[in-house]
Every structure is written in structure tokens, then in C-alpha cells.
Amino acid sequence: LAQASSRAELSCCSFIFVHKPPPLPVVRHSRGRQPAMSRFLAWCYRTHHWYDDLGVGEKGMVWMSMGMLAGTAYGTWERRLKYKPPESDFLVATIYNVKEGKKKEFENTWSDAARLAQRQPGYEWTKTYKTLDWDDAAFHYISFRMWNEEMSCRRMLDFDRTWKELQRRLAEVCTQENAAYRVVVDDSVRRMIE
């Protein structure tokens, strides 16, 4: 009886170790190779014997690693869907009326102020336009300066002593009016792509 039970255990154990999974049907691509997904799934099917030999702790590590990879992939996908590139939304428009005979001084002082603004954090760009009809225009120059946010502009306007000195020099050669705007609609990127 003892021999019969040991033979039964032996035959049961030999069945576990000898048993091999049936081969998977091979799907060939038109060029003679298996498609990548088919090769990957066949590899996953063949590795289950390797997984069966692992201990409980090792299996936990495998599942934890797979969870980490799946979580990383899912989190990246979610972040890319929700990510919106930062957009600049604070535009300062300034009009200048230059006093007669002070055009050169104005342009020099304005250039100094523009260079100072370019070195400030949050500065994006400046566009300045000069009138073609100097005598009949409502203003002589109009300048548009874009900042990434209002606080970047306020930091320079309120706390920079060099800016205040340049504004004092500008007041001697011209009158100026400022207005701040926020972007409501911007279709420039779409037009450039089309």
C-alpha cells in the first residue's frame, strides 16, 4: 500500500513536471514572419511555467512591477490628455505721442526700456509700430508687450528702479497711455498649421 501511494505521488509529480503545453498555432505574416503582437502573446503563454516555479514573494514582486509599469503608462496617458501648454495672457498696449523735435531721444530711451523688459522673467515679446502719417495720426507709436502673467509685468513696473528712471526720461520726450488686455480668442496657431 505504501508503494502504491508513493507510485501515485510519483506519477502525479511526474505528470506535473513532464506535462508541456500544446504548441500554439503559428500565424505567419505575408512576409513570412509572425506579427509582433502574435510573438508577444506566444512569449507570454510560454512564460507561465517560469511563473509557476516562483515563490509567493517573487510572484508579489512580479505583480508589483507589472502594476508599476501599468500605472506609469496610464498616468502618462492621463497627463497628456489633461496637459495644456501654458499660454501668455497679459498684453500691455502703450501709445506714444512724441513731442516735436524729440523723436531721436524717444527712440533711444524706448530701446533702453525694451532691452530692460527683455531681461525680465515672464517677458514674452514686444511689437512696436510707427505711424506713417505723422501729422494727422492719433498717436505716433503703438507698442504691444506680452507677458506670461500680470505679476511678471507688475514686478517690473512697481519694483524696478531702472524702469522708473526710464519712464521719467520718456515723460520728458513724449506722452504715453497704457492699457492691459487679456487674450479671449487666439486663432493664430490654427491659422499657421492650416
Short mmCIF file of the C-alpha atoms (twelve columns), coordinates in Angstrom:
data_MODEL
# 
_entry.id   MODEL 
# 
loop_
_atom_site.group_PDB 
_atom_site.id 
_atom_site.type_symbol 
_atom_site.label_atom_id 
_atom_site.label_alt_id 
_atom_site.label_comp_id 
_atom_site.label_asym_id 
_atom_site.label_seq_id 
_atom_site.Cartn_x 
_atom_site.Cartn_y 
_atom_site.Cartn_z 
_atom_site.pdbx_PDB_model_num 
ATOM 1   C CA . LEU A 1   0.000   0.000   0.000   1 
ATOM 2   C CA . ALA A 2   2.881   2.326   0.835   1 
ATOM 3   C CA . GLN A 3   4.480   1.545   -2.533  1 
ATOM 4   C CA . ALA A 4   1.199   2.167   -4.341  1 
ATOM 5   C CA . SER A 5   0.725   5.566   -2.694  1 
ATOM 6   C CA . SER A 6   4.360   6.578   -3.405  1 
ATOM 7   C CA . ARG A 7   3.887   5.451   -7.043  1 
ATOM 8   C CA . ALA A 8   0.709   7.544   -7.245  1 
ATOM 9   C CA . GLU A 9   2.571   10.555  -5.849  1 
ATOM 10  C CA . LEU A 10  5.457   9.896   -8.217  1 
ATOM 11  C CA . SER A 11  3.193   9.555   -11.214 1 
ATOM 12  C CA . CYS A 12  1.334   12.701  -10.159 1 
ATOM 13  C CA . CYS A 13  4.625   14.590  -9.734  1 
ATOM 14  C CA . SER A 14  5.983   13.266  -12.999 1 
ATOM 15  C CA . PHE A 15  2.834   14.438  -14.719 1 
ATOM 16  C CA . ILE A 16  3.357   17.971  -13.351 1 
ATOM 17  C CA . PHE A 17  6.986   18.107  -14.476 1 
ATOM 18  C CA . VAL A 18  6.574   16.269  -17.739 1 
ATOM 19  C CA . HIS A 19  3.420   17.996  -18.901 1 
ATOM 20  C CA . LYS A 20  4.157   20.538  -21.635 1 
ATOM 21  C CA . PRO A 21  1.617   22.946  -23.045 1 
ATOM 22  C CA . PRO A 22  0.356   22.209  -26.510 1 
ATOM 23  C CA . PRO A 23  2.124   24.279  -29.149 1 
ATOM 24  C CA . LEU A 24  0.368   27.410  -30.276 1 
ATOM 25  C CA . PRO A 25  -0.736  27.666  -33.869 1 
ATOM 26  C CA . VAL A 26  1.748   29.848  -35.734 1 
ATOM 27  C CA . VAL A 27  0.237   32.713  -37.666 1 
ATOM 28  C CA . ARG A 28  2.530   33.905  -40.405 1 
ATOM 29  C CA . HIS A 29  2.607   37.383  -41.803 1 
ATOM 30  C CA . SER A 30  2.621   37.924  -45.547 1 
ATOM 31  C CA . ARG A 31  6.409   38.401  -45.376 1 
ATOM 32  C CA . GLY A 32  6.940   35.096  -43.605 1 
ATOM 33  C CA . ARG A 33  7.300   36.438  -40.030 1 
ATOM 34  C CA . GLN A 34  4.845   36.334  -37.175 1 
ATOM 35  C CA . PRO A 35  3.206   39.687  -36.395 1 
ATOM 36  C CA . ALA A 36  4.666   41.407  -33.354 1 
ATOM 37  C CA . MET A 37  1.555   41.027  -31.225 1 
ATOM 38  C CA . SER A 38  1.376   37.309  -32.012 1 
ATOM 39  C CA . ARG A 39  5.021   36.853  -30.999 1 
ATOM 40  C CA . PHE A 40  4.417   38.786  -27.771 1 
ATOM 41  C CA . LEU A 41  1.345   36.725  -26.825 1 
ATOM 42  C CA . ALA A 42  3.192   33.475  -27.603 1 
ATOM 43  C CA . TRP A 43  6.042   34.606  -25.353 1 
ATOM 44  C CA . CYS A 44  3.556   35.404  -22.549 1 
ATOM 45  C CA . TYR A 45  1.984   31.945  -22.927 1 
ATOM 46  C CA . ARG A 46  5.353   30.182  -22.758 1 
ATOM 47  C CA . THR A 47  6.430   32.055  -19.606 1 
ATOM 48  C CA . HIS A 48  3.642   30.750  -17.396 1 
ATOM 49  C CA . HIS A 49  5.849   27.741  -16.463 1 
ATOM 50  C CA . TRP A 50  8.503   30.134  -15.277 1 
ATOM 51  C CA . TYR A 51  5.865   31.966  -13.212 1 
ATOM 52  C CA . ASP A 52  4.593   28.685  -11.661 1 
ATOM 53  C CA . ASP A 53  8.069   27.970  -10.271 1 
ATOM 54  C CA . LEU A 54  8.251   31.296  -8.403  1 
ATOM 55  C CA . GLY A 55  7.629   31.620  -4.687  1 
ATOM 56  C CA . VAL A 56  4.894   33.779  -3.171  1 
ATOM 57  C CA . GLY A 57  7.236   36.728  -2.549  1 
ATOM 58  C CA . GLU A 58  8.655   36.548  -6.073  1 
ATOM 59  C CA . LYS A 59  5.151   36.439  -7.549  1 
ATOM 60  C CA . GLY A 60  4.290   39.510  -5.488  1 
ATOM 61  C CA . MET A 61  7.320   41.319  -6.919  1 
ATOM 62  C CA . VAL A 62  6.265   40.383  -10.458 1 
ATOM 63  C CA . TRP A 63  2.753   41.744  -9.904  1 
ATOM 64  C CA . MET A 64  4.063   44.854  -8.190  1 
ATOM 65  C CA . SER A 65  6.426   45.513  -11.124 1 
ATOM 66  C CA . MET A 66  3.634   44.976  -13.624 1 
ATOM 67  C CA . GLY A 67  1.412   47.351  -11.637 1 
ATOM 68  C CA . MET A 68  4.135   49.955  -11.587 1 
ATOM 69  C CA . LEU A 69  4.579   49.748  -15.358 1 
ATOM 70  C CA . ALA A 70  0.837   49.815  -15.999 1 
ATOM 71  C CA . GLY A 71  0.402   52.749  -13.608 1 
ATOM 72  C CA . THR A 72  3.215   54.668  -15.270 1 
ATOM 73  C CA . ALA A 73  1.704   54.115  -18.710 1 
ATOM 74  C CA . TYR A 74  -1.792  55.068  -17.543 1 
ATOM 75  C CA . GLY A 75  -0.583  58.139  -15.638 1 
ATOM 76  C CA . THR A 76  1.413   59.365  -18.628 1 
ATOM 77  C CA . TRP A 77  -1.587  58.897  -20.888 1 
ATOM 78  C CA . GLU A 78  -3.893  60.744  -18.468 1 
ATOM 79  C CA . ARG A 79  -1.424  63.598  -18.011 1 
ATOM 80  C CA . ARG A 80  -1.005  64.081  -21.730 1 
ATOM 81  C CA . LEU A 81  -4.771  64.302  -22.153 1 
ATOM 82  C CA . LYS A 82  -5.099  66.892  -19.389 1 
ATOM 83  C CA . TYR A 83  -1.863  68.812  -20.034 1 
ATOM 84  C CA . LYS A 84  -2.396  72.233  -21.517 1 
ATOM 85  C CA . PRO A 85  0.705   74.155  -22.529 1 
ATOM 86  C CA . PRO A 86  0.998   77.443  -20.664 1 
ATOM 87  C CA . GLU A 87  -0.205  80.415  -22.666 1 
ATOM 88  C CA . SER A 88  0.686   84.036  -22.257 1 
ATOM 89  C CA . ASP A 89  -2.376  86.069  -21.410 1 
ATOM 90  C CA . PHE A 90  -1.319  89.549  -20.318 1 
ATOM 91  C CA . LEU A 91  -0.837  92.066  -23.122 1 
ATOM 92  C CA . VAL A 92  0.139   95.670  -22.403 1 
ATOM 93  C CA . ALA A 93  -0.609  98.157  -25.175 1 
ATOM 94  C CA . THR A 94  1.040   101.573 -24.955 1 
ATOM 95  C CA . ILE A 95  0.512   104.525 -27.274 1 
ATOM 96  C CA . TYR A 96  3.101   107.298 -27.509 1 
ATOM 97  C CA . ASN A 97  2.733   110.865 -28.771 1 
ATOM 98  C CA . VAL A 98  6.242   112.239 -29.255 1 
ATOM 99  C CA . LYS A 99  6.916   115.924 -28.702 1 
ATOM 100 C CA . GLU A 100 8.183   117.832 -31.709 1 
ATOM 101 C CA . GLY A 101 11.935  117.525 -32.259 1 
ATOM 102 C CA . LYS A 102 12.316  114.734 -29.662 1 
ATOM 103 C CA . LYS A 103 11.971  111.743 -31.995 1 
ATOM 104 C CA . LYS A 104 15.599  110.549 -31.709 1 
ATOM 105 C CA . GLU A 105 15.664  110.871 -27.903 1 
ATOM 106 C CA . PHE A 106 12.396  108.955 -27.694 1 
ATOM 107 C CA . GLU A 107 13.684  106.091 -29.855 1 
ATOM 108 C CA . ASN A 108 16.900  105.789 -27.810 1 
ATOM 109 C CA . THR A 109 15.077  105.820 -24.471 1 
ATOM 110 C CA . TRP A 110 12.399  103.413 -25.734 1 
ATOM 111 C CA . SER A 111 15.129  100.993 -26.942 1 
ATOM 112 C CA . ASP A 112 16.722  101.057 -23.460 1 
ATOM 113 C CA . ALA A 113 13.331  100.309 -21.881 1 
ATOM 114 C CA . ALA A 114 12.715  97.454  -24.347 1 
ATOM 115 C CA . ARG A 115 16.113  95.905  -23.566 1 
ATOM 116 C CA . LEU A 116 15.361  96.109  -19.850 1 
ATOM 117 C CA . ALA A 117 11.979  94.416  -20.349 1 
ATOM 118 C CA . GLN A 118 13.590  91.621  -22.389 1 
ATOM 119 C CA . ARG A 119 15.722  90.635  -19.386 1 
ATOM 120 C CA . GLN A 120 12.751  90.334  -17.017 1 
ATOM 121 C CA . PRO A 121 11.278  86.958  -16.015 1 
ATOM 122 C CA . GLY A 122 7.921   86.368  -17.689 1 
ATOM 123 C CA . TYR A 123 8.645   88.618  -20.683 1 
ATOM 124 C CA . GLU A 124 7.450   87.123  -23.984 1 
ATOM 125 C CA . TRP A 125 7.732   89.634  -26.841 1 
ATOM 126 C CA . THR A 126 7.313   93.258  -27.916 1 
ATOM 127 C CA . LYS A 127 5.947   94.651  -31.176 1 
ATOM 128 C CA . THR A 128 6.079   98.375  -31.867 1 
ATOM 129 C CA . TYR A 129 4.512   100.164 -34.817 1 
ATOM 130 C CA . LYS A 130 5.245   103.684 -36.066 1 
ATOM 131 C CA . THR A 131 2.644   105.790 -37.809 1 
ATOM 132 C CA . LEU A 132 3.083   106.566 -41.496 1 
ATOM 133 C CA . ASP A 133 1.154   109.842 -41.376 1 
ATOM 134 C CA . TRP A 134 2.963   111.679 -38.573 1 
ATOM 135 C CA . ASP A 135 0.900   114.893 -38.663 1 
ATOM 136 C CA . ASP A 136 -2.669  113.516 -38.794 1 
ATOM 137 C CA . ALA A 137 -2.332  110.363 -36.646 1 
ATOM 138 C CA . ALA A 138 -3.987  109.994 -33.248 1 
ATOM 139 C CA . PHE A 139 -0.677  108.670 -31.903 1 
ATOM 140 C CA . HIS A 140 2.871   108.331 -33.262 1 
ATOM 141 C CA . TYR A 141 3.886   104.906 -31.909 1 
ATOM 142 C CA . ILE A 142 1.954   101.965 -30.536 1 
ATOM 143 C CA . SER A 143 3.692   99.201  -28.649 1 
ATOM 144 C CA . PHE A 144 2.364   95.768  -27.674 1 
ATOM 145 C CA . ARG A 145 4.242   93.858  -24.982 1 
ATOM 146 C CA . MET A 146 3.212   90.317  -23.986 1 
ATOM 147 C CA . TRP A 147 3.843   88.885  -20.521 1 
ATOM 148 C CA . ASN A 148 3.134   85.371  -19.319 1 
ATOM 149 C CA . GLU A 149 1.084   86.729  -16.399 1 
ATOM 150 C CA . GLU A 150 0.170   90.006  -14.761 1 
ATOM 151 C CA . MET A 151 2.532   89.553  -11.802 1 
ATOM 152 C CA . SER A 152 5.567   89.400  -14.111 1 
ATOM 153 C CA . CYS A 153 4.656   92.780  -15.565 1 
ATOM 154 C CA . ARG A 154 3.780   94.275  -12.169 1 
ATOM 155 C CA . ARG A 155 7.118   93.147  -10.732 1 
ATOM 156 C CA . MET A 156 8.989   95.283  -13.260 1 
ATOM 157 C CA . LEU A 157 6.591   98.251  -13.227 1 
ATOM 158 C CA . ASP A 158 6.379   98.552  -9.442  1 
ATOM 159 C CA . PHE A 159 9.792   97.470  -8.156  1 
ATOM 160 C CA . ASP A 160 12.457  98.099  -10.822 1 
ATOM 161 C CA . ARG A 161 14.241  101.426 -10.210 1 
ATOM 162 C CA . THR A 162 15.827  101.405 -13.667 1 
ATOM 163 C CA . TRP A 163 12.373  101.111 -15.254 1 
ATOM 164 C CA . LYS A 164 11.132  104.071 -13.221 1 
ATOM 165 C CA . GLU A 165 14.123  106.152 -14.344 1 
ATOM 166 C CA . LEU A 166 13.485  105.224 -17.990 1 
ATOM 167 C CA . GLN A 167 9.818   106.152 -17.603 1 
ATOM 168 C CA . ARG A 168 10.859  109.539 -16.192 1 
ATOM 169 C CA . ARG A 169 13.103  110.103 -19.226 1 
ATOM 170 C CA . LEU A 170 10.292  109.030 -21.574 1 
ATOM 171 C CA . ALA A 171 7.915   111.507 -19.916 1 
ATOM 172 C CA . GLU A 172 10.284  114.333 -20.915 1 
ATOM 173 C CA . VAL A 173 10.062  113.483 -24.641 1 
ATOM 174 C CA . CYS A 174 6.520   112.079 -25.071 1 
ATOM 175 C CA . THR A 175 3.150   111.416 -23.538 1 
ATOM 176 C CA . GLN A 176 2.050   107.817 -23.134 1 
ATOM 177 C CA . GLU A 177 -1.069  105.864 -22.259 1 
ATOM 178 C CA . ASN A 178 -1.098  102.222 -21.136 1 
ATOM 179 C CA . ALA A 179 -3.867  99.652  -21.279 1 
ATOM 180 C CA . ALA A 180 -3.737  95.990  -20.295 1 
ATOM 181 C CA . TYR A 181 -5.602  93.271  -22.175 1 
ATOM 182 C CA . ARG A 182 -6.250  89.578  -21.684 1 
ATOM 183 C CA . VAL A 183 -6.446  87.104  -24.565 1 
ATOM 184 C CA . VAL A 184 -10.019 85.957  -25.187 1 
ATOM 185 C CA . VAL A 185 -9.624  84.169  -28.538 1 
ATOM 186 C CA . ASP A 186 -6.397  83.301  -30.331 1 
ATOM 187 C CA . ASP A 187 -6.606  81.506  -33.659 1 
ATOM 188 C CA . SER A 188 -3.062  82.316  -34.779 1 
ATOM 189 C CA . VAL A 189 -1.718  78.794  -34.088 1 
ATOM 190 C CA . ARG A 190 -4.580  77.198  -36.011 1 
ATOM 191 C CA . ARG A 191 -4.061  79.514  -38.980 1 
ATOM 192 C CA . MET A 192 -0.324  78.731  -39.037 1 
ATOM 193 C CA . ILE A 193 -0.993  74.977  -39.071 1 
ATOM 194 C CA . GLU A 194 -3.600  75.148  -41.833 1 
# 
